[in-house]
Short mmCIF file of C-alpha atoms and ligand atoms in Angstrom, two decimals:
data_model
loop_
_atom_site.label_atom_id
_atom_site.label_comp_id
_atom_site.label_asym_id
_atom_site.label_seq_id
_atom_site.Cartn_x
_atom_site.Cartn_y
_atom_site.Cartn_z
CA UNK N 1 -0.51 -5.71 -4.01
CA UNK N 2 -3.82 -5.13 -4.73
CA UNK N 3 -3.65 -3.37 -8.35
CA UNK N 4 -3.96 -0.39 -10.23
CA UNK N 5 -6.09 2.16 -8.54
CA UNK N 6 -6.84 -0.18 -5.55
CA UNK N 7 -10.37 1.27 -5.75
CA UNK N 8 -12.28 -0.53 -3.51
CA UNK N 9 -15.88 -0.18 -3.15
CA UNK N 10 -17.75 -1.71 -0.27
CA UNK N 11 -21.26 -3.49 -0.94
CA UNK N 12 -23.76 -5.10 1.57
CA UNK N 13 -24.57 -8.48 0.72
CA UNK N 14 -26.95 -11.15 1.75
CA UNK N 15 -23.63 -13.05 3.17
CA UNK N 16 -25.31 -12.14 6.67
CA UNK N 17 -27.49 -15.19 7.29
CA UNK N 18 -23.83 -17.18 6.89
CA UNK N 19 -21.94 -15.50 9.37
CA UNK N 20 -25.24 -15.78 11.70
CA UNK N 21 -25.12 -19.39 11.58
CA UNK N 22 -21.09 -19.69 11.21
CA UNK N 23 -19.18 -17.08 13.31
CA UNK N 24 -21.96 -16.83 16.31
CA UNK N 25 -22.33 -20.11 16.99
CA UNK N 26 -18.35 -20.81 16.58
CA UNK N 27 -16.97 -23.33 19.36
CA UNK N 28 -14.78 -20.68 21.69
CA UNK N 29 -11.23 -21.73 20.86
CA UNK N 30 -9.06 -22.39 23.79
CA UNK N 31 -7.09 -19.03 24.67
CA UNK N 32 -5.33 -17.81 27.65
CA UNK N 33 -6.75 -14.84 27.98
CA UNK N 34 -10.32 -14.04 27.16
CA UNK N 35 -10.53 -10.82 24.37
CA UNK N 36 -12.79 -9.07 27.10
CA UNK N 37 -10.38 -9.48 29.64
CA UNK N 38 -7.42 -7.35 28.04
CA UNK N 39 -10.13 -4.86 26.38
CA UNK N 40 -9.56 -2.91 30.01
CA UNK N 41 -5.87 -2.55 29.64
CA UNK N 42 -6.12 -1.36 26.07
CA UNK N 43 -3.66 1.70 26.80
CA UNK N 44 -5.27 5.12 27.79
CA UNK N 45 -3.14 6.96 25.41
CA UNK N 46 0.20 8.19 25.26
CA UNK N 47 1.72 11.67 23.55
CA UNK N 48 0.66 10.54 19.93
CA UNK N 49 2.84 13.18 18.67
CA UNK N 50 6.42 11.71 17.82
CA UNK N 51 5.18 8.45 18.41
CA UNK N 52 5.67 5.91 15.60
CA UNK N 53 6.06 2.12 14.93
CA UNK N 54 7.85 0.53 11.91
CA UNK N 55 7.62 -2.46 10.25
CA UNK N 56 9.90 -4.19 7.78
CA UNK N 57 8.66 -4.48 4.70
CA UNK N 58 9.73 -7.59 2.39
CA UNK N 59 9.84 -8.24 -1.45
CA UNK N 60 10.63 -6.06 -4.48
CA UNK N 61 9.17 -4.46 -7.47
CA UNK N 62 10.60 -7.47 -9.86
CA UNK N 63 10.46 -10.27 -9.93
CA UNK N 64 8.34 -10.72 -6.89
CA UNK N 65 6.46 -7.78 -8.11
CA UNK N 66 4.80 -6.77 -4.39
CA UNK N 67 6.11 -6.18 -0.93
CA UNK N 68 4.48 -7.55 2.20
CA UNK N 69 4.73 -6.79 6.02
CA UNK N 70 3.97 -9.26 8.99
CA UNK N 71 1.73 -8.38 11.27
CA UNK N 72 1.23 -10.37 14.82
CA UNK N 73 -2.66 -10.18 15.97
CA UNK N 74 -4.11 -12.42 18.38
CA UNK N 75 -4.28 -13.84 22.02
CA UNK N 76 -1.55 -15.49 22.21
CA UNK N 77 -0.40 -13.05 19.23
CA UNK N 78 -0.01 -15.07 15.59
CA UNK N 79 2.12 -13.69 12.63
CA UNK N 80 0.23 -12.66 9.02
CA UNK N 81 1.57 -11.81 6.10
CA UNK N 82 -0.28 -8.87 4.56
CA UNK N 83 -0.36 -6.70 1.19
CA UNK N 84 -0.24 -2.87 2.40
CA UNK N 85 -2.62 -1.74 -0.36
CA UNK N 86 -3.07 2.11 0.31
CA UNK N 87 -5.73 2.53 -2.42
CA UNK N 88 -7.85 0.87 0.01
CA UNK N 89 -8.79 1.01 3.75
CA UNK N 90 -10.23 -2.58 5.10
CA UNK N 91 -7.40 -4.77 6.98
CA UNK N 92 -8.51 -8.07 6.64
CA UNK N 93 -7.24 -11.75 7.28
CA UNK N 94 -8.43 -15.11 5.98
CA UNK N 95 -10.28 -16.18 8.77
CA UNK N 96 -11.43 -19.85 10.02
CA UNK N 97 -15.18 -19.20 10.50
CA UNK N 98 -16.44 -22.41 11.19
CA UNK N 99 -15.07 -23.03 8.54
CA UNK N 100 -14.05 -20.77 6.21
CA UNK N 101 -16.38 -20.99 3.45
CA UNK N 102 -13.66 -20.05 0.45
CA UNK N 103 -9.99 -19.23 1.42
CA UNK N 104 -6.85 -20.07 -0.38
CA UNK N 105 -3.62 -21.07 0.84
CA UNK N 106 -1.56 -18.52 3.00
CA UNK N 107 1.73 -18.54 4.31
CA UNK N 108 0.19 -19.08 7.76
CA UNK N 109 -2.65 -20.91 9.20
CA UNK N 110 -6.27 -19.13 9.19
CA UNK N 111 -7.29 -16.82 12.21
CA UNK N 112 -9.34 -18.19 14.47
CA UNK N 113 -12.37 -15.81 15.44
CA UNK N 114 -13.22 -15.92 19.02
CA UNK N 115 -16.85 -14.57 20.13
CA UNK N 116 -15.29 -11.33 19.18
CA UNK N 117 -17.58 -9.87 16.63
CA UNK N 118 -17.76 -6.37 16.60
CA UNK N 119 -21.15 -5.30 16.50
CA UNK N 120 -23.49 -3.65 13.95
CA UNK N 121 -24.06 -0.23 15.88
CA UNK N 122 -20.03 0.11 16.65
CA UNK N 123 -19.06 3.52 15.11
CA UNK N 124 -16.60 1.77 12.57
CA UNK N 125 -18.79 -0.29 11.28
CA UNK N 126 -20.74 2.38 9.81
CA UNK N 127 -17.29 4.00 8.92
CA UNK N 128 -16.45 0.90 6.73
CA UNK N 129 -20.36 1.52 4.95
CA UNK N 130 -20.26 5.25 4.84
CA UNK N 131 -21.61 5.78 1.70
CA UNK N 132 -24.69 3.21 2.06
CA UNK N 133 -27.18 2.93 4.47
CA UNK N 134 -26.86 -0.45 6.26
CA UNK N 135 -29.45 -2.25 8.06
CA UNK N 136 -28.68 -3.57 10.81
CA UNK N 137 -30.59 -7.11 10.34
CA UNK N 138 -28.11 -8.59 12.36
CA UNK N 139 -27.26 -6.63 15.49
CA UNK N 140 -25.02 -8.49 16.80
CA UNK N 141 -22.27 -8.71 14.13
CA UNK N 142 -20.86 -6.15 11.13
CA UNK N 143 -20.49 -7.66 7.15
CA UNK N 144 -18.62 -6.28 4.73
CA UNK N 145 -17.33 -6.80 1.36
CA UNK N 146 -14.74 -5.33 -0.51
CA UNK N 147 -13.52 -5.61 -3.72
CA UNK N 148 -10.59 -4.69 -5.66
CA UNK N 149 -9.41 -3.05 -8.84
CA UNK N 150 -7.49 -6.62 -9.96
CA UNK N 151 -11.28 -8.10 -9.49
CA UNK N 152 -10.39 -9.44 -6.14
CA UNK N 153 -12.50 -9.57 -3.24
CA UNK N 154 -12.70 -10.67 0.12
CA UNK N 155 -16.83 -10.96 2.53
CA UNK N 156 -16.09 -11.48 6.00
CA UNK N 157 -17.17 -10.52 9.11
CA UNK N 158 -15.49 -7.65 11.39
CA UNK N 159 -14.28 -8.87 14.69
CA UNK N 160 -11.47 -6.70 17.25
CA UNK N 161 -8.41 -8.42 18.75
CA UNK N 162 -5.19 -7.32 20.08
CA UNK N 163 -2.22 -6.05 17.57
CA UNK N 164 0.77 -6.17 18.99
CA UNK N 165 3.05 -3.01 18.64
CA UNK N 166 6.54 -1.99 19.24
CA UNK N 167 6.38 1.27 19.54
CA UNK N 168 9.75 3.32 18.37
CA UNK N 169 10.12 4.77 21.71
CA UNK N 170 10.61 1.45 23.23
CA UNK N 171 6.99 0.15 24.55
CA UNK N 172 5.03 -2.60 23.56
CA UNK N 173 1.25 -1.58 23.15
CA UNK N 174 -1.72 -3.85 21.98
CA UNK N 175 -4.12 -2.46 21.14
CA UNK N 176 -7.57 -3.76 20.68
CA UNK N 177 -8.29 -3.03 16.81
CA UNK N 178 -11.23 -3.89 14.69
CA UNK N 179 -10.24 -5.77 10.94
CA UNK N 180 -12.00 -8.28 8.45
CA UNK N 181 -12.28 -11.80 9.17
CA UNK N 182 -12.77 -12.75 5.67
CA UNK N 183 -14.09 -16.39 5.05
CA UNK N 184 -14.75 -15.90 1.75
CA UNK N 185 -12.01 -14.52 -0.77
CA UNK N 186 -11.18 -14.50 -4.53
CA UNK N 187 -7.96 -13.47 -5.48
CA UNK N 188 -7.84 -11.02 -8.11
CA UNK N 189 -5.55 -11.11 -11.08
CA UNK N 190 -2.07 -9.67 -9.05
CA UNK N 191 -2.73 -12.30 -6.14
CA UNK N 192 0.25 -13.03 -3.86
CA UNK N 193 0.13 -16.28 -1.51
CA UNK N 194 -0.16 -13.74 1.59
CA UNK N 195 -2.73 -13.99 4.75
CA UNK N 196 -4.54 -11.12 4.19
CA UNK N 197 -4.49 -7.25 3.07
CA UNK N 198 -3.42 -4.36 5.38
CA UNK N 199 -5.80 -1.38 4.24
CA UNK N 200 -3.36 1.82 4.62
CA UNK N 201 -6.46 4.24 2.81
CA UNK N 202 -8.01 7.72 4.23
CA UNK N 203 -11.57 6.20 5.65
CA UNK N 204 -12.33 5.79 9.18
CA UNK N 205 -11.92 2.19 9.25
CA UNK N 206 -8.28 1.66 9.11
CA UNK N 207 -5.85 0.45 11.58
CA UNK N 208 -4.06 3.82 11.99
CA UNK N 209 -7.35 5.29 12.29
CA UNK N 210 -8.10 3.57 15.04
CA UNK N 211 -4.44 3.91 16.54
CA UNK N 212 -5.32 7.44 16.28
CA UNK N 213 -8.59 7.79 17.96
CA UNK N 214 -6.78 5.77 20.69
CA UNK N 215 -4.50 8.28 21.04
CA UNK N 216 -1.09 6.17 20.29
CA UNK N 217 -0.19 8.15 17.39
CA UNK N 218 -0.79 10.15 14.48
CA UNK N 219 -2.90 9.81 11.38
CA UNK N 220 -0.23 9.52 9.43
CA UNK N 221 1.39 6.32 7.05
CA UNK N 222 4.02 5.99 5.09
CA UNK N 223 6.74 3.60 3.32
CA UNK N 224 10.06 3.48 2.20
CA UNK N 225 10.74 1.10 -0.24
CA UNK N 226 14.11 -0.52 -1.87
CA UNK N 227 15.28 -2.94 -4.24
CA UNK N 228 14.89 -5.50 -1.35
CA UNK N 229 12.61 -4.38 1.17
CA UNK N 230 12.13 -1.49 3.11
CA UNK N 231 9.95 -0.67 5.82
CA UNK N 232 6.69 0.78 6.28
CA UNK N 233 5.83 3.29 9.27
CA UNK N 234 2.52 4.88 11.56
CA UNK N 235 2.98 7.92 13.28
CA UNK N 236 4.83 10.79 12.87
CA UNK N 237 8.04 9.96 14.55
CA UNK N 238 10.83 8.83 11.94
CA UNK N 239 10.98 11.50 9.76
CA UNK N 240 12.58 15.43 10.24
CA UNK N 241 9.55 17.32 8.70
CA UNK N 242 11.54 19.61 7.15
CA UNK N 243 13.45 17.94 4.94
CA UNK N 244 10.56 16.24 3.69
CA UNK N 245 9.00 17.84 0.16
CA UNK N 246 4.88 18.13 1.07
CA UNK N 247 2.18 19.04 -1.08
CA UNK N 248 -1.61 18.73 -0.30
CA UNK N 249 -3.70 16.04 -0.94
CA UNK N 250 -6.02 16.61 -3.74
CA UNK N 251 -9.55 16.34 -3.49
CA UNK N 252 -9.86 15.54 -7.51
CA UNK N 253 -9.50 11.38 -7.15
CA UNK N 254 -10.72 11.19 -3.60
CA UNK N 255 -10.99 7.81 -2.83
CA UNK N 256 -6.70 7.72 -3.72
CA UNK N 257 -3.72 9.48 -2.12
CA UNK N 258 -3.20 12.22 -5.08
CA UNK N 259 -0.53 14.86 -4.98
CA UNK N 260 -2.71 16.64 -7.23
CA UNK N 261 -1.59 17.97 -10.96
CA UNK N 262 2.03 17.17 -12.44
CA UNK N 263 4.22 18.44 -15.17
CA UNK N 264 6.25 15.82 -16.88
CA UNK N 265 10.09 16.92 -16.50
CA UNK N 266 12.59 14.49 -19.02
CA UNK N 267 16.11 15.16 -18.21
CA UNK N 268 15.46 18.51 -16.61
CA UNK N 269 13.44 20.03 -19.74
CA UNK N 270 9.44 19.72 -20.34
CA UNK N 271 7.85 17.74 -21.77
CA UNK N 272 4.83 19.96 -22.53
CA UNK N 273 2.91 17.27 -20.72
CA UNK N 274 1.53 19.67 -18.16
CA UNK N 275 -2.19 19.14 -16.06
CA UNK N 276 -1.16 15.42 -15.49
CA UNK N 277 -3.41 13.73 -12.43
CA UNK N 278 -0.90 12.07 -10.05
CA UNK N 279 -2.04 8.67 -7.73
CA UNK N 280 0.80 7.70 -5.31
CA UNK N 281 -0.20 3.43 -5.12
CA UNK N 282 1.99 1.07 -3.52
CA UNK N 283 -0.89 -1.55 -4.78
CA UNK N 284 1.34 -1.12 -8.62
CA UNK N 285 4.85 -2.54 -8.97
CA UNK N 286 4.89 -0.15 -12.17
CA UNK N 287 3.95 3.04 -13.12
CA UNK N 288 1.25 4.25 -15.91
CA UNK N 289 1.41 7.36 -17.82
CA UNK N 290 -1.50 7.89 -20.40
CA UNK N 291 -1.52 6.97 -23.59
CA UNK N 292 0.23 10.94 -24.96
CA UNK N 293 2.62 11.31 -22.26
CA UNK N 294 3.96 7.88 -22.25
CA UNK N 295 4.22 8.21 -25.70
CA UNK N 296 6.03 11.19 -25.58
CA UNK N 297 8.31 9.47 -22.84
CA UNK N 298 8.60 6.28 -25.62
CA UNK N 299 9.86 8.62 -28.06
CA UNK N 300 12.49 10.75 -25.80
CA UNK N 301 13.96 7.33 -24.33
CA UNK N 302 14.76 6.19 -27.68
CA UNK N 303 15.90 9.15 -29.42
CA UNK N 304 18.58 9.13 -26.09
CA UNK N 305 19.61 5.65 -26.60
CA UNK N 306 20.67 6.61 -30.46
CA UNK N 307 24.12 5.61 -30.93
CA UNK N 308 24.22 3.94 -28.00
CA UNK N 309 25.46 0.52 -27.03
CA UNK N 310 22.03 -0.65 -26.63
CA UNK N 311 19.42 -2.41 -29.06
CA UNK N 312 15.76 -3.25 -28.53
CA UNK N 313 15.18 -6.90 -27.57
CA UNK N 314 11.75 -7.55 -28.81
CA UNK N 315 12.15 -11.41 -27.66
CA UNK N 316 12.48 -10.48 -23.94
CA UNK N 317 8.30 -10.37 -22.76
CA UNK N 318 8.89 -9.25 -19.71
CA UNK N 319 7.15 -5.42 -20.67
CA UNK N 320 6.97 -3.91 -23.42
CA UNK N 321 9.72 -2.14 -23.97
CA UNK N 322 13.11 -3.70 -23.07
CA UNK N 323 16.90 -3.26 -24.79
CA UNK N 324 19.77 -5.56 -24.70
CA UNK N 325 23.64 -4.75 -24.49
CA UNK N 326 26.77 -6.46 -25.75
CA UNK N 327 26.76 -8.94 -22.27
CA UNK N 328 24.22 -9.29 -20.04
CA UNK N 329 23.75 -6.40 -17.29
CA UNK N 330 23.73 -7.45 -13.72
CA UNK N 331 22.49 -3.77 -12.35
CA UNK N 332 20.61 -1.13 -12.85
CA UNK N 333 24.16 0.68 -12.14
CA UNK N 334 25.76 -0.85 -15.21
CA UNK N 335 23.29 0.90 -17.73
CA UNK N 336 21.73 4.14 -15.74
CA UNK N 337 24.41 6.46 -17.44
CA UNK N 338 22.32 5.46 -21.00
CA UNK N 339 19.21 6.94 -19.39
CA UNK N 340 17.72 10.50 -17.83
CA UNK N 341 16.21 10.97 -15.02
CA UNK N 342 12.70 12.30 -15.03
CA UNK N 343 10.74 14.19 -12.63
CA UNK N 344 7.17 15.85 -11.58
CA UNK N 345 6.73 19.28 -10.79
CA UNK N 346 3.28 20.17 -8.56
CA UNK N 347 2.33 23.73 -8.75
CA UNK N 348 2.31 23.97 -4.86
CA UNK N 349 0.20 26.48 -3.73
CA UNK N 350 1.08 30.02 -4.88
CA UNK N 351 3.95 30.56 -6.51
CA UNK N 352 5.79 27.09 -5.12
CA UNK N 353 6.68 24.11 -7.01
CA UNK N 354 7.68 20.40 -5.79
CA UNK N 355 9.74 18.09 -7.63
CA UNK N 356 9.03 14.35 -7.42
CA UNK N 357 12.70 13.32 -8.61
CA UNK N 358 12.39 9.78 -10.91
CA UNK N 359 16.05 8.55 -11.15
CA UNK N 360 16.55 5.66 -14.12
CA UNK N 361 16.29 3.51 -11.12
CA UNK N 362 12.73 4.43 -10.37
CA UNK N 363 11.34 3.49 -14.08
CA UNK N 364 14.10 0.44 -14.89
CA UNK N 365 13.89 -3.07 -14.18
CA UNK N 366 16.93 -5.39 -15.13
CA UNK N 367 14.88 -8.86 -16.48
CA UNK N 368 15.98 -12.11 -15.48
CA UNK N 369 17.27 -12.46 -19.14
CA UNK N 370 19.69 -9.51 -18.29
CA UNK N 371 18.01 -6.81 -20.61
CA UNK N 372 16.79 -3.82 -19.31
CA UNK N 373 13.16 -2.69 -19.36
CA UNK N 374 11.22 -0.11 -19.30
CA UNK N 375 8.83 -0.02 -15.79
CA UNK N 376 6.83 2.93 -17.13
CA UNK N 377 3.58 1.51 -18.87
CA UNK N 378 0.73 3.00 -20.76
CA UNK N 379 -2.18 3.65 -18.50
CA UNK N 380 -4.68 3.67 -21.19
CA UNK N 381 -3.87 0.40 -22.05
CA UNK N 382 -5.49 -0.30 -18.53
CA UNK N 383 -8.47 1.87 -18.77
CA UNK N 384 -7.13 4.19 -16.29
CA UNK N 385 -7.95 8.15 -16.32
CA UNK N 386 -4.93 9.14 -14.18
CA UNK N 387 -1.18 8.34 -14.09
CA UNK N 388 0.24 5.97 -11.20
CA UNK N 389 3.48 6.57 -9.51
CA UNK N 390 4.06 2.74 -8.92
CA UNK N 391 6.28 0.95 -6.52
CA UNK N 392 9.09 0.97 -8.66
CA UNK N 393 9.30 4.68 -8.68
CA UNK N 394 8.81 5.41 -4.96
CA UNK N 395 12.20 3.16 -4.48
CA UNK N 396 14.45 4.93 -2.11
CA UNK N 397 12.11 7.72 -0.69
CA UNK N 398 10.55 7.99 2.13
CA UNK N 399 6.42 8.48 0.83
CA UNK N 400 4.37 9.61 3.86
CA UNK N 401 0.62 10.50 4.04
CA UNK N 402 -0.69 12.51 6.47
CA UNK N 403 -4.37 12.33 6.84
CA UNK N 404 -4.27 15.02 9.28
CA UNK N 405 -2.70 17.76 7.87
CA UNK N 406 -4.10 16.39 4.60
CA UNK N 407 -0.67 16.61 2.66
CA UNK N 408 1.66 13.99 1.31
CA UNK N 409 5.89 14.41 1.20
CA UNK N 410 8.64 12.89 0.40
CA UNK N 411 12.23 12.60 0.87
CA UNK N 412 15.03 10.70 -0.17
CA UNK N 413 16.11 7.77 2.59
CA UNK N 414 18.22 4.73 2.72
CA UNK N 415 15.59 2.39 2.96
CA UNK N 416 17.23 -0.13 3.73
CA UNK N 417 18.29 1.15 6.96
CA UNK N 418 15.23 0.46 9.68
CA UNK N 419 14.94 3.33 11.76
CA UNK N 420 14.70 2.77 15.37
CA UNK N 421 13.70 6.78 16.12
CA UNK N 422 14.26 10.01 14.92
CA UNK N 423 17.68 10.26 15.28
CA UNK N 424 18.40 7.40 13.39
CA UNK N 425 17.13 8.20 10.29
CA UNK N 426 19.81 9.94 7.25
C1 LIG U 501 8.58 -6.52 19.65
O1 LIG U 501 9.62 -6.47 20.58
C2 LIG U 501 9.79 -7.69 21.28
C3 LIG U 501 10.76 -7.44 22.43
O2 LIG U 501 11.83 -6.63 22.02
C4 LIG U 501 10.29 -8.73 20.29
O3 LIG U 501 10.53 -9.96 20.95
C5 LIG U 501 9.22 -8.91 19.24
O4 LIG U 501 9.68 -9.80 18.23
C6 LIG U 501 8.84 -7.60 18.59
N1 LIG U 501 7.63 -7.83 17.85
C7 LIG U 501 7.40 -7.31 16.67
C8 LIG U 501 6.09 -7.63 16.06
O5 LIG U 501 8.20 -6.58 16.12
C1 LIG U 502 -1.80 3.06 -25.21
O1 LIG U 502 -2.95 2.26 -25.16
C2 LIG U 502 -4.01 2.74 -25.96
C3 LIG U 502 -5.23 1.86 -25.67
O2 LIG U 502 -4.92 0.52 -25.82
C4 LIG U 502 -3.60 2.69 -27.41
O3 LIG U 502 -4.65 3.17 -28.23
C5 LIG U 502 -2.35 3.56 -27.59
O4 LIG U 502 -1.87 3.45 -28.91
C6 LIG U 502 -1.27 3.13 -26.63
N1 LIG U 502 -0.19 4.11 -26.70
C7 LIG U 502 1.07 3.79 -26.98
C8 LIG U 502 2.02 4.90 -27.07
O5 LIG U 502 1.44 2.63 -27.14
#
């Protein structure tokens, strides 16, 4: 995951003259089928409404602390393991460009680029450098960099090869779809051994952008996480809309998916935290209040846990707040009843409010010393300016953003149980 906000700001570099001599004049790499060859059978659309494709998602909130999906990209198609980061919008791989000049170890070996640079004048290129002007000094291929809240970053090179995609409805696609061939990374300070990062933002560039403007599906992402997995989902297909909770997107933190302003609800009462600015990022594990309301929150969890059968354990370092029982606790289950639930109410539109229930198990972790701790952190402490739902409380929902309609719902799923279509889903 890629951290915090996930803000990820794209620069031009002077990495161009490398790729010039590197990528361009890389030896074509024996494949069976030519990328130019298959760019004619790229599909000429199907219904994108309904249509969807889901991926298993693997990891947890702790201790892995991030999730990952597997991607297969490539002629003949290779597996990647990649962070869905939705505070940003880049997918990217570590890529063998002649070599690569500074990748790190992934679970799989480097993509091999094969003469199939996208070039400097394609309409996503520009997409990935909206905000910049960007010279086009070397027509014949498209650099970016991006870098990440954690201090991460990956320069590479954008090239288009085929994804391949089982669609919900039962066919195969693959697609041609532009991503980052990144030969030169740093790994910021939440780096996972993974391939590469799977950009699930709002910009132009992304892959479901580009599913979308080849007509396979809808603009629309989303994930449904659980305390071993999950699965993470394009389209619009495997969810009944109207059992989903949506609110709009706010325009407030832009470059994020933000539900807008919350109140802060603690066991069905305010907290007379009110005008609090929400971020949805899978990129956390936890999530942040600032400094007042998660002081607030502090104070309110431990007045509950007064005569209770639980003490603070100040030697457990997992976070910073963490209690111990008489034994160990196994579960989450064994200890909820000791703690409320909490929940955000958007004023949603006129007159109508959503609730963002946040069971104990969306803010508790259960550390390997068998305490449990406290997965709501202080967001100051960070330096950020909003608060973050985090992975851990999204657990058990289905989170979906629409970049069409421009709202994001939830609704609460077994995520555990892959859906295979509509019908399938609880
Ligand atoms: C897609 O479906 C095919 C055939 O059912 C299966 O062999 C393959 O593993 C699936 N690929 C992915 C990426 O899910
Ligand atoms: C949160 O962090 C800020 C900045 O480090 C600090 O001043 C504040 O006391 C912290 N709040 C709590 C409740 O720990």
């Amino acid at each position: 995951m890629k951290g915090f906000g996930g803000k990820v700001v794209v620069l031009l570099l002077f990495v161009v003259v490398f790729l010039g001599l590197c990528v361009s004049s890389a030896p074509s790499h024996a494949q069976p089928q030519k990328w130019w060859q298959s760019i004619f059978s790229v599909s000429s659309g199907v219904n994108p409404i309904g249509s969807s494709v889901v991926f298993p998602l693997h990891g947890d909130v702790y201790p892995s602390g991030f999730y990952y999906v597997e991607l297969n990209i490539g002629q003949p198609p290779k597996p990647y393991f990649l962070d869905p980061d939705t505070g940003s919008d880049l997918t990217w791989v570590q890529c063998d460009a002649t070599p690569c000049y500074k990748c790190t170890k992934g679970p799989h070996p480097l993509y091999k680029p094969n003469n199939n640079l996208v070039i400097c004048r394609d309409p996503l290129c520009a997409a990935l450098h909206s905000s910049e002007e960007y010279n086009c000094d070397y027509p014949d291929q498209c650099d970016y960099e991006v870098t990440y809240a954690d201090n991460g970053y990956s320069i590479g090179v954008l090239v288009k090869d085929a994804f391949v995609l089982n669609l919900t409805n039962g066919e195969q696609h693959h697609p041609h779809l532009a991503f980052g061939c990144g030969y030169n990374q740093q790994p910021g300070a939440s780096y996972h051994l993974l391939d590469g990062v799977l950009g699930l933002g709002k910009g132009k560039s992304t892959i479901i952008s580009q599913l979308n403007t080849q007509r396979l599906m809808r603009n629309v992402v989303g994930h449904c996480l659980s305390e071993r997995g999950g699965f993470l989902f394009f389209g619009d297909g495997v969810y009944d809309t109207s059992r989903v909770v949506w609110t709009p997107m706010s325009r407030d933190y832009s470059e994020h998916y933000s539900p807008g302003f919350a109140e802060f609800i603690f066991g069905g009462k305010t907290t007379g935290h009110k005008n609090l600015p929400i971020v949805f990022d899978s990129g956390s594990s936890y999530s942040y209040l600032n400094s007042q309301a998660y002081q607030a929150f502090i104070s309110l969890v431990t007045k509950e846990l007064s005569g209770k059968p639980l003490e603070e354990a100040e030697e457990d370092q997992t976070l910073p707040f963490c209690w111990k029982g008489k034994k160990p606790f196994k579960n989450i289950r064994n200890v909820r009843r000791y703690f409320k639930p909490i929940a955000l109410s958007f004023a949603n539109g006129w007159k109508s409010k959503s609730h963002f229930e946040i069971p104990p198990e969306g803010y508790l972790i259960i550390s390997s010393n068998g305490n449990v701790c406290l997965g709501i952190l202080n967001g100051t402490e960070i330096g950020i300016t909003y608060n973050i739902i985090g992975d851990i409380s999204m657990q058990d929902k289905m989170v979906i953003y629409d970049n069409e309609k421009q709202m994001i719902g939830w609704a609460a799923a077994s995520c555990d149980r892959i859906p295979k279509s509509k019908t399938d889903v609880d």
